[in-house]
PDB file of C-alpha atoms in Angstrom:
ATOM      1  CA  UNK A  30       0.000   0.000   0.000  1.00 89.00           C
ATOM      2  CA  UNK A  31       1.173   3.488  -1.072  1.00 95.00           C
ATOM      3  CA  UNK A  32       0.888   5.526   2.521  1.00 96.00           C
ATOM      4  CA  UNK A  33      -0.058   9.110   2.350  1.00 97.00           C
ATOM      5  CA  UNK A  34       0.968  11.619   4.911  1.00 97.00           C
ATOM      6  CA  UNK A  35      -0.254  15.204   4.607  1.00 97.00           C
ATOM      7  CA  UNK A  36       0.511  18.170   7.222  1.00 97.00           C
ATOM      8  CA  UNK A  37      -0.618  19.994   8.960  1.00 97.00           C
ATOM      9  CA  UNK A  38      -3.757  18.711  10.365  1.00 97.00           C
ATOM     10  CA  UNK A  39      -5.354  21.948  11.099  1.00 97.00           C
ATOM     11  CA  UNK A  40      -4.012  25.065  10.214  1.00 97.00           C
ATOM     12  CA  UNK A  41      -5.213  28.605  11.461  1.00 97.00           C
ATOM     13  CA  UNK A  42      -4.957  31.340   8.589  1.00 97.00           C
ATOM     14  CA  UNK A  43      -6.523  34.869   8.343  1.00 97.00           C
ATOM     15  CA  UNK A  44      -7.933  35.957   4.590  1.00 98.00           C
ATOM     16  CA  UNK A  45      -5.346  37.340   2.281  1.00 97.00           C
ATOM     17  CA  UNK A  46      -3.007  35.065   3.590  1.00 98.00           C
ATOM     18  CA  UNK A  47      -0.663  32.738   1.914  1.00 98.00           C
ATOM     19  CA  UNK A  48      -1.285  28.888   3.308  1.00 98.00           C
ATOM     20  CA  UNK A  49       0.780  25.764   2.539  1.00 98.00           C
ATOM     21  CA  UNK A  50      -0.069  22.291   2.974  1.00 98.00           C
ATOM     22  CA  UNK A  51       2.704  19.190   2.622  1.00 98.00           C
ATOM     23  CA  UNK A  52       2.032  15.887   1.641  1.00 98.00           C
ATOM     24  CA  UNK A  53       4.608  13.228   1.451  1.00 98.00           C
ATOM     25  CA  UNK A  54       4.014   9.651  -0.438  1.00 98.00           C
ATOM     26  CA  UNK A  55       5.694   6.356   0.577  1.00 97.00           C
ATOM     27  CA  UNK A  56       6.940   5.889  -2.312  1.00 97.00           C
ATOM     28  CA  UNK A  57       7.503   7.626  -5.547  1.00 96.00           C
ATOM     29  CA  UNK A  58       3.984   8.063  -7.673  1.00 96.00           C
ATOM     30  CA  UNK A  59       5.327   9.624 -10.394  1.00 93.00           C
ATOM     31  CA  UNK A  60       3.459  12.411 -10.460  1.00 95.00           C
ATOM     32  CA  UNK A  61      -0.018  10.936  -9.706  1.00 97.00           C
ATOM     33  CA  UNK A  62      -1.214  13.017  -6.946  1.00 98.00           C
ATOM     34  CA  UNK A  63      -4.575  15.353  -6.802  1.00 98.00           C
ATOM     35  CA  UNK A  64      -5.737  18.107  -4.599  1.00 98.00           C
ATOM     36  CA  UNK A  65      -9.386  18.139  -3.308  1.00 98.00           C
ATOM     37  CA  UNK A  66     -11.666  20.602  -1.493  1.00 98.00           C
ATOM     38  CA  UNK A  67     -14.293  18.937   1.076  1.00 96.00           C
ATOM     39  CA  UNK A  68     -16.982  21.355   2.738  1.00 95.00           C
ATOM     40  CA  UNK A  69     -19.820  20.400   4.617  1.00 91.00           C
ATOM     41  CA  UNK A  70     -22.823  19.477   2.741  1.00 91.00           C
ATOM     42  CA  UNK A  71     -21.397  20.125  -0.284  1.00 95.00           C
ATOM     43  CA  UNK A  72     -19.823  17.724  -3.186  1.00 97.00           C
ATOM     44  CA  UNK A  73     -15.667  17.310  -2.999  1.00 97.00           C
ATOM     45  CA  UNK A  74     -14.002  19.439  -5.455  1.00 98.00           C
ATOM     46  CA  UNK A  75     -11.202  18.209  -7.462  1.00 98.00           C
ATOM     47  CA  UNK A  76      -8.612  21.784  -7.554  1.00 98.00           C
ATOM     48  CA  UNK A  77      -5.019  19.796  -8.692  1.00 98.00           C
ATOM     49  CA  UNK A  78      -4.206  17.003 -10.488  1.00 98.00           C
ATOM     50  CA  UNK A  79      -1.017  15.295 -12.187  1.00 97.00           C
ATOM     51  CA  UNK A  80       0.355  17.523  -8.970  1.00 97.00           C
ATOM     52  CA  UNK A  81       0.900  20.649 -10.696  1.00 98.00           C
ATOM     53  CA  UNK A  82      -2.443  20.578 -13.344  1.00 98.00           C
ATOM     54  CA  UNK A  83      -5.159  23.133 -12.175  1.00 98.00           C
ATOM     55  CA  UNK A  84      -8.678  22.042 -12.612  1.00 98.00           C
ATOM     56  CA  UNK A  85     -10.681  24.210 -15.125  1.00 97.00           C
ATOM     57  CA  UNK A  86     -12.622  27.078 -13.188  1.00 97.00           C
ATOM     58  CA  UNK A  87     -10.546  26.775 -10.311  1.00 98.00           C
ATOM     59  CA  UNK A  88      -9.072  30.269  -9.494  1.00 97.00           C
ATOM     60  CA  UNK A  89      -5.297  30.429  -9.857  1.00 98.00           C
ATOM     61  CA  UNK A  90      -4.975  31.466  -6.414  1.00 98.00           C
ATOM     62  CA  UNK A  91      -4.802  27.395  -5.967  1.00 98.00           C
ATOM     63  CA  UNK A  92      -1.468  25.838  -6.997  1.00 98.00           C
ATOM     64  CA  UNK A  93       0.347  22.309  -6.655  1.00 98.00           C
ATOM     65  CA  UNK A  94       4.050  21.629  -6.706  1.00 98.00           C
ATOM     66  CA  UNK A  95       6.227  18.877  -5.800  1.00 97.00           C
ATOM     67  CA  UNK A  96       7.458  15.524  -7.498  1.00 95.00           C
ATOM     68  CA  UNK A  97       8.367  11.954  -6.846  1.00 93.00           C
ATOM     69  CA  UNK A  98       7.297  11.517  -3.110  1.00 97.00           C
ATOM     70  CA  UNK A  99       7.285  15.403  -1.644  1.00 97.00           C
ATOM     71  CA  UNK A 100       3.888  17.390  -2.733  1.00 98.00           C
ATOM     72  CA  UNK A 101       2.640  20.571  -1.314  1.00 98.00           C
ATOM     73  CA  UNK A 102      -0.768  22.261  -2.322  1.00 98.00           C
ATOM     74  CA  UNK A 103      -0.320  26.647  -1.414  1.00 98.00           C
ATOM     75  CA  UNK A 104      -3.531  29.244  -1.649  1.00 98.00           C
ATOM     76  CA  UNK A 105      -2.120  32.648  -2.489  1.00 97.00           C
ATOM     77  CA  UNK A 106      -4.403  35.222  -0.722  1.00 95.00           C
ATOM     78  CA  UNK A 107      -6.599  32.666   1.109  1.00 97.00           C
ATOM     79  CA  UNK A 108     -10.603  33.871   0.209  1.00 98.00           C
ATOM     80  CA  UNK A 109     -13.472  33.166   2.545  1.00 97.00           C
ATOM     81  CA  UNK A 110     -14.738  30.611   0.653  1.00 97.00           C
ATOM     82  CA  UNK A 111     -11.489  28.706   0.885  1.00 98.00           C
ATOM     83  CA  UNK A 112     -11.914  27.754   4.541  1.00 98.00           C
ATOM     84  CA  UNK A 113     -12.428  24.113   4.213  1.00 98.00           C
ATOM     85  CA  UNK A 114     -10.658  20.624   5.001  1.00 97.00           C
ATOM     86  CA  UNK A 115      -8.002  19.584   2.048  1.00 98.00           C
ATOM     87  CA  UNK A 116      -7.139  16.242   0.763  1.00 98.00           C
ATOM     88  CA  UNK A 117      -4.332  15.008  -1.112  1.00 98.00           C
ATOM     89  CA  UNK A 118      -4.915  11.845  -3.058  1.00 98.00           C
ATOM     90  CA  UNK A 119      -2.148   9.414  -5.213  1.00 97.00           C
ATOM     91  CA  UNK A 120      -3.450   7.244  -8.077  1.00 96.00           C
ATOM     92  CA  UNK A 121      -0.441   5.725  -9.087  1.00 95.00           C
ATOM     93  CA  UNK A 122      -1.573   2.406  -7.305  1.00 94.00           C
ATOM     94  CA  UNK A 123      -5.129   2.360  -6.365  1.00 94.00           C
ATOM     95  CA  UNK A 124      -6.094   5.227  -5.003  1.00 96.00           C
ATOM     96  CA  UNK A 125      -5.576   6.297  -1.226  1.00 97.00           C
ATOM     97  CA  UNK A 126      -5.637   9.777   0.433  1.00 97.00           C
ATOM     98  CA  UNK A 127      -3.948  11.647   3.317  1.00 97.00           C
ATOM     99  CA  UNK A 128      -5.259  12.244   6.226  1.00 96.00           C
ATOM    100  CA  UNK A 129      -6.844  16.184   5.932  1.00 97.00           C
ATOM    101  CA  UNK A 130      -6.137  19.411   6.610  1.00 98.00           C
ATOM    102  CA  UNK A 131      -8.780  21.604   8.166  1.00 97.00           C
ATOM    103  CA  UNK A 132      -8.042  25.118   7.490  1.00 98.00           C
ATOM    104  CA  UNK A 133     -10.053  27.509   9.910  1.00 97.00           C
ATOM    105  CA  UNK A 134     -10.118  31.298  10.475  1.00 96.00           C
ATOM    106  CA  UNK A 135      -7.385  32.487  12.860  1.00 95.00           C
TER     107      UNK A 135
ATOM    108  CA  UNK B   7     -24.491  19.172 -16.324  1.00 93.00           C
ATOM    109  CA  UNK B   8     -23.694  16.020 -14.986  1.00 97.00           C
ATOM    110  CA  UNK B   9     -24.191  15.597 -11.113  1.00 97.00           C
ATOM    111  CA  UNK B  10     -23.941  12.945  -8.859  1.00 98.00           C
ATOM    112  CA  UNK B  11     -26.166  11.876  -6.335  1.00 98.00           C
ATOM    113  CA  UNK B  12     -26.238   8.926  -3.431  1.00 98.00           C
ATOM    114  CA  UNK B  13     -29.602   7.485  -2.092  1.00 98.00           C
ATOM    115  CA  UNK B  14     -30.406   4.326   0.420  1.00 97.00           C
ATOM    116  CA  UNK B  15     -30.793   4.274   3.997  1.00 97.00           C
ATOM    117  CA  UNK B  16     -29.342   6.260   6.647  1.00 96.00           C
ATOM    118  CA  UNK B  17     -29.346   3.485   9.286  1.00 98.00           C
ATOM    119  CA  UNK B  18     -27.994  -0.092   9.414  1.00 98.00           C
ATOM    120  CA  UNK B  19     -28.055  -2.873  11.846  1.00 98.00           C
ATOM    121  CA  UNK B  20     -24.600  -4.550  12.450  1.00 98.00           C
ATOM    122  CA  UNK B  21     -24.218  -7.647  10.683  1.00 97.00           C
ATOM    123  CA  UNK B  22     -26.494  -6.535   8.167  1.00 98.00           C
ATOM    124  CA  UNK B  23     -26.057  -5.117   4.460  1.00 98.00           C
ATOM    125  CA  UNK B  24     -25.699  -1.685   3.585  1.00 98.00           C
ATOM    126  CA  UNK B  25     -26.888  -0.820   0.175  1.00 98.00           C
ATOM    127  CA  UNK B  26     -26.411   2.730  -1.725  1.00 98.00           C
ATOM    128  CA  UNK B  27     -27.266   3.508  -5.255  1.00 98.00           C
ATOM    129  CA  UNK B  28     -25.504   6.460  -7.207  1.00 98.00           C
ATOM    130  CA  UNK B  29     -27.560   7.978  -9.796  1.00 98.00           C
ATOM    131  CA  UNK B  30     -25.859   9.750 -12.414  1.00 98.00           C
ATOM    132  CA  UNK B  31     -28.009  12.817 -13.945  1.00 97.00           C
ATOM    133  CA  UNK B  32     -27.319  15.306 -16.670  1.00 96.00           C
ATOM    134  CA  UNK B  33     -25.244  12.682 -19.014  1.00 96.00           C
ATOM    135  CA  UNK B  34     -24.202   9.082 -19.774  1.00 95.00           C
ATOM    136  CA  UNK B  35     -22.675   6.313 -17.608  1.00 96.00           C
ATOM    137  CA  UNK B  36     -21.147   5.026 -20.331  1.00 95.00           C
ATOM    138  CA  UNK B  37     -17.580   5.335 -21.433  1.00 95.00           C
ATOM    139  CA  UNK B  38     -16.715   5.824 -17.373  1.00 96.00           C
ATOM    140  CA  UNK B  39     -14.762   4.769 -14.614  1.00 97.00           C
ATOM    141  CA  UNK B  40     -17.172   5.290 -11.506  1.00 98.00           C
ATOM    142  CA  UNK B  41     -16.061   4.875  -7.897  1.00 98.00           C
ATOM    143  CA  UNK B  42     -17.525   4.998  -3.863  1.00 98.00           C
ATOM    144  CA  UNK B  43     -15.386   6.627  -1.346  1.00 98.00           C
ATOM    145  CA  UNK B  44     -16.007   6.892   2.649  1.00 98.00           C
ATOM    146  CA  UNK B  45     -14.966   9.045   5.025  1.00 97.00           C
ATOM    147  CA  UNK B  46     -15.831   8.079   8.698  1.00 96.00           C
ATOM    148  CA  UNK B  47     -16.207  10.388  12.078  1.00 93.00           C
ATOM    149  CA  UNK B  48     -12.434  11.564  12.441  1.00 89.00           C
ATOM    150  CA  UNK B  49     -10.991   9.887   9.812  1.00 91.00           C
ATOM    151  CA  UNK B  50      -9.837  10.098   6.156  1.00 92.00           C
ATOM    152  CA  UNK B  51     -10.924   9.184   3.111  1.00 96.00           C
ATOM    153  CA  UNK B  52     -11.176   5.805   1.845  1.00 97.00           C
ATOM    154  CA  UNK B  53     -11.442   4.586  -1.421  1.00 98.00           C
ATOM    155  CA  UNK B  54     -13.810   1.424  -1.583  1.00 98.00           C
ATOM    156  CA  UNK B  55     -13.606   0.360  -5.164  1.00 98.00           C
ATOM    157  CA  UNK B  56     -14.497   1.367  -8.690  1.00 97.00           C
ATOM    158  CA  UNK B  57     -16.809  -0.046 -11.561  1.00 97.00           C
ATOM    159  CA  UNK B  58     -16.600   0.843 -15.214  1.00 96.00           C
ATOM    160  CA  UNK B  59     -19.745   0.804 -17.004  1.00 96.00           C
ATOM    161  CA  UNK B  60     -19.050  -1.899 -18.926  1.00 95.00           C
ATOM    162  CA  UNK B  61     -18.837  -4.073 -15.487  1.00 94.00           C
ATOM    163  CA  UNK B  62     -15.334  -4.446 -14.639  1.00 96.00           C
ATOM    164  CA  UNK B  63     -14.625  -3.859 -11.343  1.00 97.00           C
ATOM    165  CA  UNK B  64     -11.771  -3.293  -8.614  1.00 97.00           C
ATOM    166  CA  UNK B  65     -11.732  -3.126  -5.047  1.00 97.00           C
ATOM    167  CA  UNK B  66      -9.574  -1.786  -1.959  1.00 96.00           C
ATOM    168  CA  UNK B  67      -7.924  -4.977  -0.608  1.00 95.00           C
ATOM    169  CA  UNK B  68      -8.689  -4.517   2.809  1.00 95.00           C
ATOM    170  CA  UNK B  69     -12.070  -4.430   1.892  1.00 97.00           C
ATOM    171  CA  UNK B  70     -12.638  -6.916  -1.061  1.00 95.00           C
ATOM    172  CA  UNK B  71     -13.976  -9.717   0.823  1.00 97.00           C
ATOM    173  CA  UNK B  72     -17.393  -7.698   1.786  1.00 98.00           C
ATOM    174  CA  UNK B  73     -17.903  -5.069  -1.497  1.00 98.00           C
ATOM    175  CA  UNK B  74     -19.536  -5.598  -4.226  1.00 98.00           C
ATOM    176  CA  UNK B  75     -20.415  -2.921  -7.133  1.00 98.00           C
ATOM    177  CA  UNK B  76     -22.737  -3.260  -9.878  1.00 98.00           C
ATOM    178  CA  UNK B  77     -24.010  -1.100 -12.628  1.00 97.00           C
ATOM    179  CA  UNK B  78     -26.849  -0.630 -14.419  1.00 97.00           C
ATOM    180  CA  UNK B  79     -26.902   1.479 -18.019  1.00 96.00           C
ATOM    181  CA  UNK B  80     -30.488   1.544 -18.841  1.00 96.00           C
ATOM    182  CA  UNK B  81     -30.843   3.497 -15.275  1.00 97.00           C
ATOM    183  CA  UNK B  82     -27.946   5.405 -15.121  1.00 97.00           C
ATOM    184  CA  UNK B  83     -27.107   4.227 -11.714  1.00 98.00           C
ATOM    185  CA  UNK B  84     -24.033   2.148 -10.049  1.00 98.00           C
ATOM    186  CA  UNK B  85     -24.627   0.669  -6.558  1.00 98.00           C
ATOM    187  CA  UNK B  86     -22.664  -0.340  -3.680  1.00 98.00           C
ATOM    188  CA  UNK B  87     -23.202  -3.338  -1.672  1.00 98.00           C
ATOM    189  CA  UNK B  88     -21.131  -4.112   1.535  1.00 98.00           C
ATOM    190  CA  UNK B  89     -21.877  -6.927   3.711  1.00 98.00           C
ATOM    191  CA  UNK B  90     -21.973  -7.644   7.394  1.00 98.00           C
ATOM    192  CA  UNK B  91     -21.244  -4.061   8.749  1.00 98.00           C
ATOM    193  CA  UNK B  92     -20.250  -2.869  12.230  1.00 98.00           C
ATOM    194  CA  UNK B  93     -19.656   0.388  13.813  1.00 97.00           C
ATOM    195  CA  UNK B  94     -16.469   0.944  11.648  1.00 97.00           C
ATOM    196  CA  UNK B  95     -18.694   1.186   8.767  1.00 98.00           C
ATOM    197  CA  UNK B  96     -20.145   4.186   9.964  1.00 98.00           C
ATOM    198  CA  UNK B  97     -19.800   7.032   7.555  1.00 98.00           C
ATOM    199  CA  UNK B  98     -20.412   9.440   5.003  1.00 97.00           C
ATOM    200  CA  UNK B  99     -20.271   7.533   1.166  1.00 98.00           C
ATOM    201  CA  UNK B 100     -19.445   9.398  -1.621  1.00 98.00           C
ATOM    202  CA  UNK B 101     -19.675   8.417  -5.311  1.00 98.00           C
ATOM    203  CA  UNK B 102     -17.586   9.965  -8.042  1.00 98.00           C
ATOM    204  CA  UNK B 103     -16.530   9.855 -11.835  1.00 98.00           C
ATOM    205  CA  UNK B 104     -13.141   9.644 -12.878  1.00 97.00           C
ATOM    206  CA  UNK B 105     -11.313  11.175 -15.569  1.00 93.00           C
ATOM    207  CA  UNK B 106      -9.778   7.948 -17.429  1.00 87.00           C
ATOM    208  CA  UNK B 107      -8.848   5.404 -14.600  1.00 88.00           C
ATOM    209  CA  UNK B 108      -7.213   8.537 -13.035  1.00 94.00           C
ATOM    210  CA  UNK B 109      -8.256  11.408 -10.462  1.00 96.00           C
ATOM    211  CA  UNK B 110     -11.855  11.998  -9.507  1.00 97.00           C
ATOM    212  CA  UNK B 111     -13.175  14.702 -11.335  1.00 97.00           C
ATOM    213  CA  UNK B 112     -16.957  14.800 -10.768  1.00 98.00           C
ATOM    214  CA  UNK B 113     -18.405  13.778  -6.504  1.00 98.00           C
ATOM    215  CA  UNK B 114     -21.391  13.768  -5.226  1.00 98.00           C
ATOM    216  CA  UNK B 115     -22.383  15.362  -2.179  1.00 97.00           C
ATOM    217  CA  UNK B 116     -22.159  11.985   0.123  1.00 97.00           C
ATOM    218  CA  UNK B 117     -25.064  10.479   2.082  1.00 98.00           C
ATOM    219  CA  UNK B 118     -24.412   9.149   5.677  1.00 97.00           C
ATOM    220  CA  UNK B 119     -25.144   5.715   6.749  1.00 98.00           C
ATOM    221  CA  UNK B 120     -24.821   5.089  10.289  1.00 98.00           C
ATOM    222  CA  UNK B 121     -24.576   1.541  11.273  1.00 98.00           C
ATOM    223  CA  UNK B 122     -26.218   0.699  14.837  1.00 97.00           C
ATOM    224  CA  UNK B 123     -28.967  -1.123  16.498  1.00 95.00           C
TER     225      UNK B 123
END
């Protein structure tokens, strides 16, 4: 199994600012790694895939980096709307997801 | 616009079966990789398995012996059928679309099942 491990698990941001979240892979999944948005209530949103790929009509404030086993997802000017809980996700082998990170107003 | 949406009961006994259906509105099943997801109380995600709408299927290890997913074209709908539940069980499903066998591009908006007696 391909273990995901994503930090932190809650982070405390303020709007405008500039959040990063870290995911690291067990092993190397070439590149297959997505970003996703969960709110309450409301349907996941896919924001990143092939690590780096932005989703169409998701704002550019969202962007992924990273390769081999080291990922990190960073909002640029965090908006209202983007308090949520985040989700990394490989699909190199199966698919299996990290763990979350909740971001909540400071 | 295609959406997603989950249906079946909110409440299951242990032991018992827990059966969800995943109706797909808005556009064809066809041509798709479809999966279920989970995510219980204070926990992560968890991919369950996948169908494409031919049939095929493929399921999480740790959970193969109890899923089963089906399809069925003519309704647009894929279902989810895991047997002899407990607590653990307990959580919100999800279905979703993917985007070749790849990342999942399209979710629903999950329905919770709580298993209890």
């Amino acid at each position: 199994d391909i273990q995901m491990t994503q930090s932190p698990s809650t982070l405390s941001a303020s709007v405008g600012d500039r959040v990063t979240i870290t995911c690291r892979a067990s092993q190397s999944i070439n590149n297959w790694l997505a970003w996703y948005q969960l709110k309450p209530g409301k349907a996941p949103k896919l924001l990143i895939f092939k690590a780096s790929d932005l989703e169409s009509g998701v704002p550019s404030r969202f962007t992924g980096s990273g390769s081999g086993t080291e990922f990190t997802l960073t909002i640029s000017g965090l908006q209202p709307e983007d308090f949520a809980t985040y989700y990394c996700q490989q699909y190199n082998t199966y698919w299996t997801f990290g763990q979350g990170t909740k971001v909540e107003v400071k | 616009q295609v959406q997603l949406e989950e249906s079946g009961p909110g409440l299951v006994k242990p032991s018992e079966t827990l059966s969800l259906t995943c109706t797909v509105s808005g556009g064809s099943i066809s041509n798709y990789y479809w999966s279920w997801i989970r995510r219980a109380p204070g926990k992560g995600l968890e991919w369950i398995g996948y169908i494409f709408y031919s049939g095929a299927t493929r399921y999480n290890p740790s959970l193969m012996s109890r899923v089963a997913i089906s399809v069925d074209t003519s309704k647009n709908q894929f279902s989810l059928s895991l047997t002899s539940v407990s607590a653990a069980d307990t959580a919100v499903y999800y279905c979703a679309r993917h985007r070749s066998v790849r990342e999942m591009e399209l979710w629903g908006q999950g329905t919770l099942v709580t298993v209890s007696s």
